[in-house]
Each structure stands twice: as C-alpha cells, then as structure tokens.
Amino acid sequence: MNHTPSVVLAGGGTAGHISPLLATAEALLIAHPDARITVLGSHGGLEERIVPAAGFDLRLIPKAAFPRRPDLDALRFPVRLRSAVRTTRQLLREVDADAVVGFGGFVSPPALLAARRAGVPIVVHEGNAMPGMATKLGARLTDHVATTFRATDLPHATRTGMPLRQQITSVDRAALRPEALAHYGLDGDRPTVLVTGGSLGAKSINDAFAGAVGDLRAAGIQVLHITGRGKEFDPGPGAPGDPAYVVVPYADRMELAYAVADLVVTRAGGNMVCEVGSLGLPAVFVPLPHGNGEQRLNAADAVEAGAAVLVPDDEFTAQWIAANLPDLVRDTDRLAAMSEAAAGQGHQHAAAALVAIIDDAIGERAHGVR
C-alpha cells in the first residue's frame, strides 16, 4: 500500500462488537501510523463512552435495528435504514474512505450497504461461532470475510481469530498482580474468583452469586464481581477475617481484573471466550440462554480442550456454586492443566491478520480488482 489509508470501522452496542473494533484500530495504527480511522456507532451504545476515551474519532448514525416482530417498528424500519445509509454515504465521502470494516451490531448493515453503493471495499469480521445477520449480509457483499471460531460457516471466510487489544494480549499477569490486588483491596494469599457477565452484566449470574456469598466466604474464597452498571448488590460486611467480596459495576482496566483471577466465571460471548483463552485463564462459562445458541458454540473449543467448564444458565444457581466452585478454585493441579489448555486457544495475532485482509481489500481496489 503506497498511501495513507482511511478506514471506517462499524460496530457498537456492546463490548462484544466494540472491543475487537478497537483492537483492529490499534493494529491499523501499528501497520499504518498515519492512517485515518473513523468509528461508526449509534446513540445509546457503549461506544459513545469507550471509543472517544480510546482516542478515536466516533461518528453516530441513526439506529436502524432490524425488526424481530411484525409491529410498528417493522413498518418504520425501511425509512430508518434509508436514512442511516444516506448519512453513512455522506460520511464515507467526507473521510474519503478506502475501506469499511463491519463488526456487527445495528450500525453494520447501513455501513455495509452504503459502502457497496459507494464502491468502497468491504471487510467483515464475525466474533461469534454462529454468524449474526449483519455478517451474513456482509458475506454476500464481499469476499473479505474473517471469522473467530472453527464452527463458523460463512462463504469466503478466513479464520483469523478474535482481534484483542494490546492491553490484554501483552499483559504480564504475574507482574501486574500486586498492583491489581491493591487496586481492589484483595488478599494475595487467597484463591480469587473473577465474576463478570460481560459489559452489560448478567442478572442470573449476579443473583446466583448473591445467594452464595456466605458459602464462598466460609470456604475462604475471595471474589471480584463485576455486575454491570445498575446491577450492583451489597454482599454485606462479613465477619472479621472473612475473605473479601468486592462488587464493582464496571472495570475500565480489565487487565487488572484478570491479573487477580485464579478462575473466571462469565458468559460465553466471543470476545470474553477469546480474552480468557489468550491469558491462559481457566473459566466456567454460563452461556446466555436466549438467542440462537451461539454462546454455547463459542465456548465449545475451550470446553473440548479442557480449558473450561460449561454450565447451563438454568443449572447455575447458588447451590451449584456452593457445591462446585470452592473445590474447583482450590484444585491447583486442575487449574494449572486448564490454564495450559486455555493458552493453546490464543488469538494474539488476530488483529494483525485482520489488518492484512483490510490491506488486501484496499489493494485490490487500487488495482481494479472487484
């Protein structure tokens, strides 16, 4: 590539879309330090806070959520979609876009359609084992398709893995652990469970742990619990000498949370599965029970490798935690074996691999290849 690229990255709503987008943005700047990067999002998503905080240019377009039911929103959808596509085409002209990369979410379809109409190369990345509607659309519009998991079936796909931010892939957990323990007020001599339901939290996981606080304290297990904003609960002070149970709504520095963890209990969103794998962290995955079962598929490789345990959401109760978690987190031999298996799932080079696909798409356009 002999010029400075202008790349538009489209994705938002949850960290599952935003995290790989930001990881790709960082990798683009490593490959092309003068690149112009524009992030497309919509009002109300996490991108409104996270993307500017990461130092990237965020542009918001009208939300055009694909209707799930034949209701009033379904009737309004075509008008909203046209408005979002029109706004995005104007933006593509403004930034002189060389490529549009879709990561899923409501913002991706209008971005991909606008790129197709404007003749701008398209790249799509699917972060879940089961592709969503946005990526299925993108795979019909381009040959430049990247996937994360073995199970994903999309035409023209190259398995790159999940783009992960350098603050995750480069973290030295052992070196960071003293700072992380002090940050959260935890004891370095106690086994520690990290609980997170993802960027938005998970009520069923929160409720199960809220009911198991006493059992975990009695077993000598300390917990760092990231509940999601507005989902916090009071675990109570405990008795003198009890292990800590720390509740926080959100972790801006997730690497600190990972540094204290001996075991992670979490949903099985694609980004979370890949992050804990790259860090060699043993996990208990509790897949989201709704949707089309993609979270169970996301976790399948890690569970098969012995890196994780999978528990259905309706079986993950305070009673399950009390009966199983203390023995698991105190079994250092088993955790070591799970950690070794998890590290084998690594995605450390995925962001660079996706940048190479973006470069190919731009290069083909420059040479008149369609």
Short mmCIF file of C-alpha atoms in Angstrom, two decimals:
data_model
loop_
_atom_site.label_atom_id
_atom_site.label_comp_id
_atom_site.label_asym_id
_atom_site.label_seq_id
_atom_site.Cartn_x
_atom_site.Cartn_y
_atom_site.Cartn_z
CA MET A 1 0.00 0.00 0.00
CA ASN A 2 1.58 3.28 -1.09
CA HIS A 3 -0.73 5.82 0.52
CA THR A 4 -2.17 6.58 3.93
CA PRO A 5 -5.44 4.63 4.28
CA SER A 6 -8.73 5.98 5.54
CA VAL A 7 -10.62 3.13 7.20
CA VAL A 8 -14.13 3.23 8.63
CA LEU A 9 -14.85 0.69 11.38
CA ALA A 10 -18.53 -0.03 12.04
CA GLY A 11 -19.78 -1.73 15.19
CA GLY A 12 -21.30 -0.89 18.51
CA GLY A 13 -23.85 -1.53 21.21
CA THR A 14 -21.87 -3.92 23.39
CA ALA A 15 -18.24 -4.65 24.19
CA GLY A 16 -18.51 -7.80 22.08
CA HIS A 17 -18.50 -5.57 18.99
CA ILE A 18 -16.52 -2.62 20.28
CA SER A 19 -13.53 -4.48 21.76
CA PRO A 20 -12.43 -6.22 18.53
CA LEU A 21 -13.10 -2.98 16.66
CA LEU A 22 -10.75 -1.04 18.94
CA ALA A 23 -8.16 -3.81 18.77
CA THR A 24 -8.25 -3.58 14.99
CA ALA A 25 -7.97 0.21 15.14
CA GLU A 26 -4.84 -0.12 17.27
CA ALA A 27 -3.35 -2.71 14.90
CA LEU A 28 -4.08 -0.46 11.91
CA LEU A 29 -2.10 2.35 13.54
CA ILE A 30 0.82 -0.01 14.15
CA ALA A 31 0.81 -1.01 10.47
CA HIS A 32 -0.01 2.49 9.18
CA PRO A 33 0.86 5.13 11.79
CA ASP A 34 -0.74 7.96 9.77
CA ALA A 35 -3.95 6.09 8.97
CA ARG A 36 -7.23 7.96 9.32
CA ILE A 37 -9.59 5.85 11.39
CA THR A 38 -13.26 6.67 11.80
CA VAL A 39 -15.56 4.64 14.02
CA LEU A 40 -19.28 4.41 13.27
CA GLY A 41 -21.69 3.91 16.16
CA SER A 42 -25.21 4.78 17.22
CA HIS A 43 -26.80 6.63 20.12
CA GLY A 44 -27.17 4.70 23.37
CA GLY A 45 -24.35 2.21 22.87
CA LEU A 46 -21.20 1.76 24.92
CA GLU A 47 -19.25 3.20 22.01
CA GLU A 48 -20.36 6.71 22.98
CA ARG A 49 -18.09 6.49 26.03
CA ILE A 50 -15.47 3.90 25.15
CA VAL A 51 -14.43 4.97 21.64
CA PRO A 52 -13.63 8.65 22.42
CA ALA A 53 -11.86 7.53 25.61
CA ALA A 54 -9.64 5.33 23.42
CA GLY A 55 -8.74 8.37 21.32
CA PHE A 56 -10.63 7.54 18.12
CA ASP A 57 -13.00 9.66 16.04
CA LEU A 58 -16.58 8.50 16.67
CA ARG A 59 -19.43 9.37 14.31
CA LEU A 60 -23.00 8.46 15.19
CA ILE A 61 -25.54 7.44 12.57
CA PRO A 62 -29.29 6.82 13.00
CA LYS A 63 -30.05 3.46 14.60
CA ALA A 64 -31.79 1.04 12.25
CA ALA A 65 -32.49 -2.06 14.31
CA PHE A 66 -33.68 -4.99 12.22
CA PRO A 67 -37.28 -5.76 13.30
CA ARG A 68 -37.89 -9.04 15.10
CA ARG A 69 -41.69 -8.82 15.01
CA PRO A 70 -44.28 -7.51 12.53
CA ASP A 71 -45.12 -4.38 14.52
CA LEU A 72 -44.91 -0.60 14.14
CA ASP A 73 -41.10 -0.70 14.28
CA ALA A 74 -41.12 -3.09 11.32
CA LEU A 75 -43.10 -0.56 9.29
CA ARG A 76 -40.64 2.20 10.20
CA PHE A 77 -37.55 0.11 9.52
CA PRO A 78 -37.17 0.81 5.76
CA VAL A 79 -37.27 4.57 6.35
CA ARG A 80 -34.75 4.33 9.20
CA LEU A 81 -32.45 2.13 7.17
CA ARG A 82 -32.51 4.51 4.19
CA SER A 83 -31.74 7.42 6.50
CA ALA A 84 -28.82 5.56 8.08
CA VAL A 85 -27.43 4.51 4.69
CA ARG A 86 -27.73 8.06 3.33
CA THR A 87 -25.96 9.52 6.37
CA THR A 88 -23.20 6.92 6.12
CA ARG A 89 -22.61 7.54 2.39
CA GLN A 90 -22.11 11.22 3.16
CA LEU A 91 -19.61 10.30 5.84
CA LEU A 92 -17.71 7.95 3.52
CA ARG A 93 -17.29 10.79 1.05
CA GLU A 94 -16.24 13.18 3.81
CA VAL A 95 -13.44 10.93 5.10
CA ASP A 96 -12.54 9.62 1.61
CA ALA A 97 -12.91 6.06 2.88
CA ASP A 98 -10.68 3.36 1.41
CA ALA A 99 -12.46 0.53 3.24
CA VAL A 100 -15.37 -0.16 5.57
CA VAL A 101 -15.00 -2.92 8.16
CA GLY A 102 -18.13 -4.30 9.83
CA PHE A 103 -18.02 -5.94 13.26
CA GLY A 104 -21.75 -6.47 13.77
CA GLY A 105 -24.47 -4.68 15.67
CA PHE A 106 -27.14 -2.30 14.41
CA VAL A 107 -24.64 0.05 12.82
CA SER A 108 -23.03 -2.51 10.49
CA PRO A 109 -25.79 -3.15 7.89
CA PRO A 110 -26.25 0.51 6.91
CA ALA A 111 -22.46 0.93 6.82
CA LEU A 112 -22.00 -2.10 4.58
CA LEU A 113 -24.84 -1.10 2.25
CA ALA A 114 -23.51 2.45 2.00
CA ALA A 115 -20.04 1.12 1.19
CA ARG A 116 -21.44 -1.18 -1.51
CA ARG A 117 -23.33 1.69 -3.16
CA ALA A 118 -20.29 3.97 -2.94
CA GLY A 119 -17.91 1.36 -4.37
CA VAL A 120 -15.83 1.25 -1.18
CA PRO A 121 -14.20 -2.12 -0.33
CA ILE A 122 -15.90 -4.08 2.43
CA VAL A 123 -14.39 -6.33 5.10
CA VAL A 124 -16.44 -8.12 7.76
CA HIS A 125 -15.40 -9.84 10.98
CA GLU A 126 -17.62 -12.28 12.85
CA GLY A 127 -16.85 -12.58 16.55
CA ASN A 128 -19.29 -15.39 17.39
CA ALA A 129 -19.32 -19.00 16.34
CA MET A 130 -22.79 -18.58 14.84
CA PRO A 131 -22.84 -15.60 12.45
CA GLY A 132 -25.29 -12.78 13.00
CA MET A 133 -27.48 -11.12 10.39
CA ALA A 134 -25.04 -8.26 9.82
CA THR A 135 -22.16 -10.60 8.98
CA LYS A 136 -24.35 -12.80 6.80
CA LEU A 137 -25.26 -9.68 4.85
CA GLY A 138 -21.62 -8.64 4.62
CA ALA A 139 -20.54 -12.06 3.37
CA ARG A 140 -22.89 -11.55 0.40
CA LEU A 141 -21.28 -8.21 -0.41
CA THR A 142 -17.57 -9.09 -0.18
CA ASP A 143 -15.02 -11.86 -0.43
CA HIS A 144 -13.09 -10.39 2.51
CA VAL A 145 -14.61 -12.25 5.47
CA ALA A 146 -12.83 -13.03 8.75
CA THR A 147 -14.07 -15.40 11.45
CA THR A 148 -13.08 -16.27 15.01
CA PHE A 149 -14.15 -19.87 15.66
CA ARG A 150 -13.84 -23.18 13.84
CA ALA A 151 -17.59 -23.72 13.83
CA THR A 152 -18.42 -20.57 11.86
CA ASP A 153 -19.73 -21.30 8.36
CA LEU A 154 -19.52 -18.31 6.03
CA PRO A 155 -18.53 -18.09 2.36
CA HIS A 156 -15.05 -16.73 1.53
CA ALA A 157 -14.10 -16.86 5.22
CA THR A 158 -10.58 -16.81 6.63
CA ARG A 159 -10.24 -17.78 10.29
CA THR A 160 -8.18 -15.01 11.88
CA GLY A 161 -9.32 -15.40 15.47
CA MET A 162 -10.57 -12.57 17.65
CA PRO A 163 -8.75 -9.20 17.47
CA LEU A 164 -7.71 -8.40 21.04
CA ARG A 165 -6.33 -5.13 22.39
CA GLN A 166 -2.65 -4.97 23.27
CA GLN A 167 -3.51 -4.09 26.85
CA ILE A 168 -4.90 -7.63 27.07
CA THR A 169 -2.51 -9.64 24.87
CA SER A 170 0.63 -8.00 26.28
CA VAL A 171 -0.35 -8.11 29.95
CA ASP A 172 2.02 -9.87 32.34
CA ARG A 173 -0.49 -11.07 34.93
CA ALA A 174 2.15 -12.04 37.48
CA ALA A 175 3.90 -8.67 37.26
CA LEU A 176 0.61 -6.75 37.39
CA ARG A 177 -0.88 -8.82 40.23
CA PRO A 178 0.45 -6.75 43.18
CA GLU A 179 -0.97 -3.53 41.70
CA ALA A 180 -4.25 -5.26 40.88
CA LEU A 181 -4.63 -6.75 44.37
CA ALA A 182 -4.02 -3.34 45.94
CA HIS A 183 -6.42 -1.67 43.50
CA TYR A 184 -9.29 -3.96 44.53
CA GLY A 185 -8.29 -4.49 48.18
CA LEU A 186 -7.78 -8.23 47.79
CA ASP A 187 -5.50 -10.69 49.62
CA GLY A 188 -2.75 -12.27 47.51
CA ASP A 189 -2.78 -15.44 49.65
CA ARG A 190 -6.41 -16.34 48.99
CA PRO A 191 -7.82 -18.04 45.87
CA THR A 192 -9.73 -15.49 43.80
CA VAL A 193 -12.72 -15.86 41.50
CA LEU A 194 -13.48 -13.16 38.95
CA VAL A 195 -17.17 -12.95 38.06
CA THR A 196 -18.40 -10.93 35.10
CA GLY A 197 -21.49 -11.05 32.93
CA GLY A 198 -19.89 -9.01 30.17
CA SER A 199 -20.20 -5.29 29.58
CA LEU A 200 -23.94 -5.22 30.35
CA GLY A 201 -23.89 -7.69 33.23
CA ALA A 202 -25.85 -10.93 33.66
CA LYS A 203 -28.72 -10.94 36.15
CA SER A 204 -28.89 -14.70 36.60
CA ILE A 205 -25.16 -14.96 37.35
CA ASN A 206 -25.38 -11.97 39.69
CA ASP A 207 -28.34 -13.49 41.52
CA ALA A 208 -26.65 -16.87 41.89
CA PHE A 209 -23.51 -15.34 43.41
CA ALA A 210 -25.52 -13.01 45.65
CA GLY A 211 -27.07 -16.13 47.15
CA ALA A 212 -23.70 -17.86 47.59
CA VAL A 213 -21.72 -15.08 49.29
CA GLY A 214 -21.84 -16.78 52.70
CA ASP A 215 -20.77 -20.17 51.32
CA LEU A 216 -17.84 -18.66 49.44
CA ARG A 217 -16.67 -16.71 52.46
CA ALA A 218 -16.93 -19.82 54.61
CA ALA A 219 -14.79 -21.69 52.07
CA GLY A 220 -12.10 -18.99 52.16
CA ILE A 221 -12.73 -17.85 48.58
CA GLN A 222 -12.49 -14.16 47.72
CA VAL A 223 -14.45 -12.72 44.80
CA LEU A 224 -14.15 -9.77 42.44
CA HIS A 225 -17.63 -9.39 40.96
CA ILE A 226 -18.25 -7.05 38.01
CA THR A 227 -22.03 -6.82 37.92
CA GLY A 228 -22.77 -4.37 35.10
CA ARG A 229 -23.94 -0.81 35.66
CA GLY A 230 -27.14 -0.58 37.70
CA LYS A 231 -26.92 -4.25 38.71
CA GLU A 232 -24.77 -3.90 41.82
CA PHE A 233 -25.74 -5.60 45.10
CA ASP A 234 -24.47 -5.37 48.68
CA PRO A 235 -22.72 -8.58 49.75
CA GLY A 236 -22.67 -7.43 53.37
CA PRO A 237 -19.61 -6.78 55.53
CA GLY A 238 -18.94 -10.38 56.56
CA ALA A 239 -17.34 -11.42 59.83
CA PRO A 240 -13.85 -10.30 60.90
CA GLY A 241 -11.27 -12.26 58.92
CA ASP A 242 -13.68 -13.25 56.17
CA PRO A 243 -12.30 -13.09 52.61
CA ALA A 244 -13.28 -10.05 50.58
CA TYR A 245 -16.27 -9.99 48.28
CA VAL A 246 -15.75 -6.91 46.08
CA VAL A 247 -18.63 -5.69 43.90
CA VAL A 248 -17.99 -3.14 41.13
CA PRO A 249 -20.33 -2.12 38.29
CA TYR A 250 -17.69 -1.93 35.56
CA ALA A 251 -13.93 -2.35 35.03
CA ASP A 252 -12.28 0.25 32.83
CA ARG A 253 -8.97 -1.59 33.24
CA MET A 254 -9.98 -5.17 32.63
CA GLU A 255 -6.34 -6.26 32.71
CA LEU A 256 -6.30 -5.54 36.46
CA ALA A 257 -9.33 -7.76 36.98
CA TYR A 258 -7.71 -10.57 35.01
CA ALA A 259 -4.46 -10.18 36.97
CA VAL A 260 -6.12 -11.10 40.30
CA ALA A 261 -8.11 -14.05 38.96
CA ASP A 262 -7.37 -17.72 39.50
CA LEU A 263 -10.67 -18.63 37.83
CA VAL A 264 -13.17 -16.65 35.75
CA VAL A 265 -16.94 -17.19 35.80
CA THR A 266 -18.61 -15.47 32.87
CA ARG A 267 -20.96 -15.58 29.92
CA ALA A 268 -19.56 -17.05 26.72
CA GLY A 269 -19.56 -14.05 24.40
CA GLY A 270 -16.96 -14.43 21.69
CA ASN A 271 -14.71 -11.67 23.00
CA MET A 272 -14.72 -12.99 26.57
CA VAL A 273 -14.01 -16.57 25.50
CA CYS A 274 -11.02 -15.40 23.47
CA GLU A 275 -9.66 -12.99 26.08
CA VAL A 276 -9.56 -15.56 28.87
CA GLY A 277 -8.08 -18.09 26.48
CA SER A 278 -5.30 -15.78 25.38
CA LEU A 279 -4.44 -15.07 29.02
CA GLY A 280 -4.44 -18.74 29.94
CA LEU A 281 -7.24 -18.30 32.47
CA PRO A 282 -9.39 -21.28 33.50
CA ALA A 283 -13.08 -20.50 33.12
CA VAL A 284 -16.60 -21.52 33.97
CA PHE A 285 -18.81 -20.45 31.09
CA VAL A 286 -22.52 -19.89 31.64
CA PRO A 287 -23.90 -19.27 28.14
CA LEU A 288 -26.71 -16.80 27.62
CA PRO A 289 -29.86 -18.91 27.38
CA HIS A 290 -31.54 -16.69 24.80
CA GLY A 291 -30.84 -16.17 21.12
CA ASN A 292 -29.77 -18.94 18.76
CA GLY A 293 -27.31 -20.76 21.00
CA GLU A 294 -24.20 -19.01 19.71
CA GLN A 295 -22.65 -18.65 23.17
CA ARG A 296 -22.63 -22.40 23.75
CA LEU A 297 -20.88 -22.77 20.39
CA ASN A 298 -18.41 -20.01 21.29
CA ALA A 299 -17.29 -22.00 24.32
CA ALA A 300 -17.17 -25.37 22.57
CA ASP A 301 -13.49 -25.33 21.57
CA ALA A 302 -12.32 -24.27 25.05
CA VAL A 303 -14.51 -26.87 26.77
CA GLU A 304 -13.35 -29.60 24.38
CA ALA A 305 -9.71 -28.66 25.05
CA GLY A 306 -10.24 -28.91 28.81
CA ALA A 307 -9.74 -25.18 29.39
CA ALA A 308 -13.23 -24.51 30.69
CA VAL A 309 -16.36 -25.93 32.28
CA LEU A 310 -19.76 -25.17 30.78
CA VAL A 311 -22.84 -24.86 32.99
CA PRO A 312 -26.30 -24.17 31.51
CA ASP A 313 -27.86 -20.97 32.78
CA ASP A 314 -30.82 -22.73 34.42
CA GLU A 315 -28.43 -25.01 36.36
CA PHE A 316 -26.15 -22.19 37.52
CA THR A 317 -27.56 -21.50 40.98
CA ALA A 318 -26.25 -20.54 44.41
CA GLN A 319 -26.42 -24.23 45.26
CA TRP A 320 -24.26 -25.16 42.24
CA ILE A 321 -21.71 -22.52 43.25
CA ALA A 322 -21.52 -23.76 46.84
CA ALA A 323 -21.21 -27.40 45.77
CA ASN A 324 -18.66 -26.95 42.97
CA LEU A 325 -16.76 -23.68 42.91
CA PRO A 326 -14.68 -23.93 46.12
CA ASP A 327 -13.32 -27.36 45.19
CA LEU A 328 -12.51 -26.20 41.66
CA VAL A 329 -10.71 -22.99 42.58
CA ARG A 330 -8.67 -24.76 45.30
CA ASP A 331 -7.60 -27.59 42.96
CA THR A 332 -4.30 -26.05 41.82
CA ASP A 333 -3.33 -29.04 39.67
CA ARG A 334 -6.58 -28.93 37.74
CA LEU A 335 -6.39 -25.15 37.35
CA ALA A 336 -2.84 -25.45 36.01
CA ALA A 337 -3.97 -28.01 33.42
CA MET A 338 -6.94 -25.83 32.44
CA SER A 339 -4.64 -22.81 32.16
CA GLU A 340 -2.27 -24.64 29.83
CA ALA A 341 -5.18 -25.77 27.67
CA ALA A 342 -6.62 -22.22 27.62
CA ALA A 343 -3.33 -20.72 26.43
CA GLY A 344 -3.45 -23.03 23.43
CA GLN A 345 -6.58 -21.22 22.23
CA GLY A 346 -4.62 -17.97 21.77
CA HIS A 347 -5.66 -15.12 19.49
CA GLN A 348 -2.61 -12.90 19.95
CA HIS A 349 -2.06 -12.33 16.22
CA ALA A 350 -5.68 -11.99 15.13
CA ALA A 351 -5.73 -8.18 14.90
CA ALA A 352 -2.69 -8.13 12.61
CA ALA A 353 -4.25 -10.87 10.48
CA LEU A 354 -7.41 -8.80 10.06
CA VAL A 355 -5.36 -5.73 9.12
CA ALA A 356 -3.71 -7.82 6.39
CA ILE A 357 -7.17 -8.63 4.99
CA ILE A 358 -8.11 -4.93 5.07
CA ASP A 359 -4.89 -4.08 3.23
CA ASP A 360 -5.68 -6.74 0.62
CA ALA A 361 -9.16 -5.30 0.07
CA ILE A 362 -7.78 -1.80 -0.39
CA GLY A 363 -5.00 -3.05 -2.65
CA GLU A 364 -7.43 -4.92 -4.89
CA ARG A 365 -9.46 -1.76 -5.36
CA ALA A 366 -6.33 0.20 -6.23
CA HIS A 367 -5.50 -2.36 -8.91
CA GLY A 368 -9.06 -2.50 -10.25
CA VAL A 369 -9.89 -5.93 -8.83
CA ARG A 370 -13.55 -6.43 -7.82
#
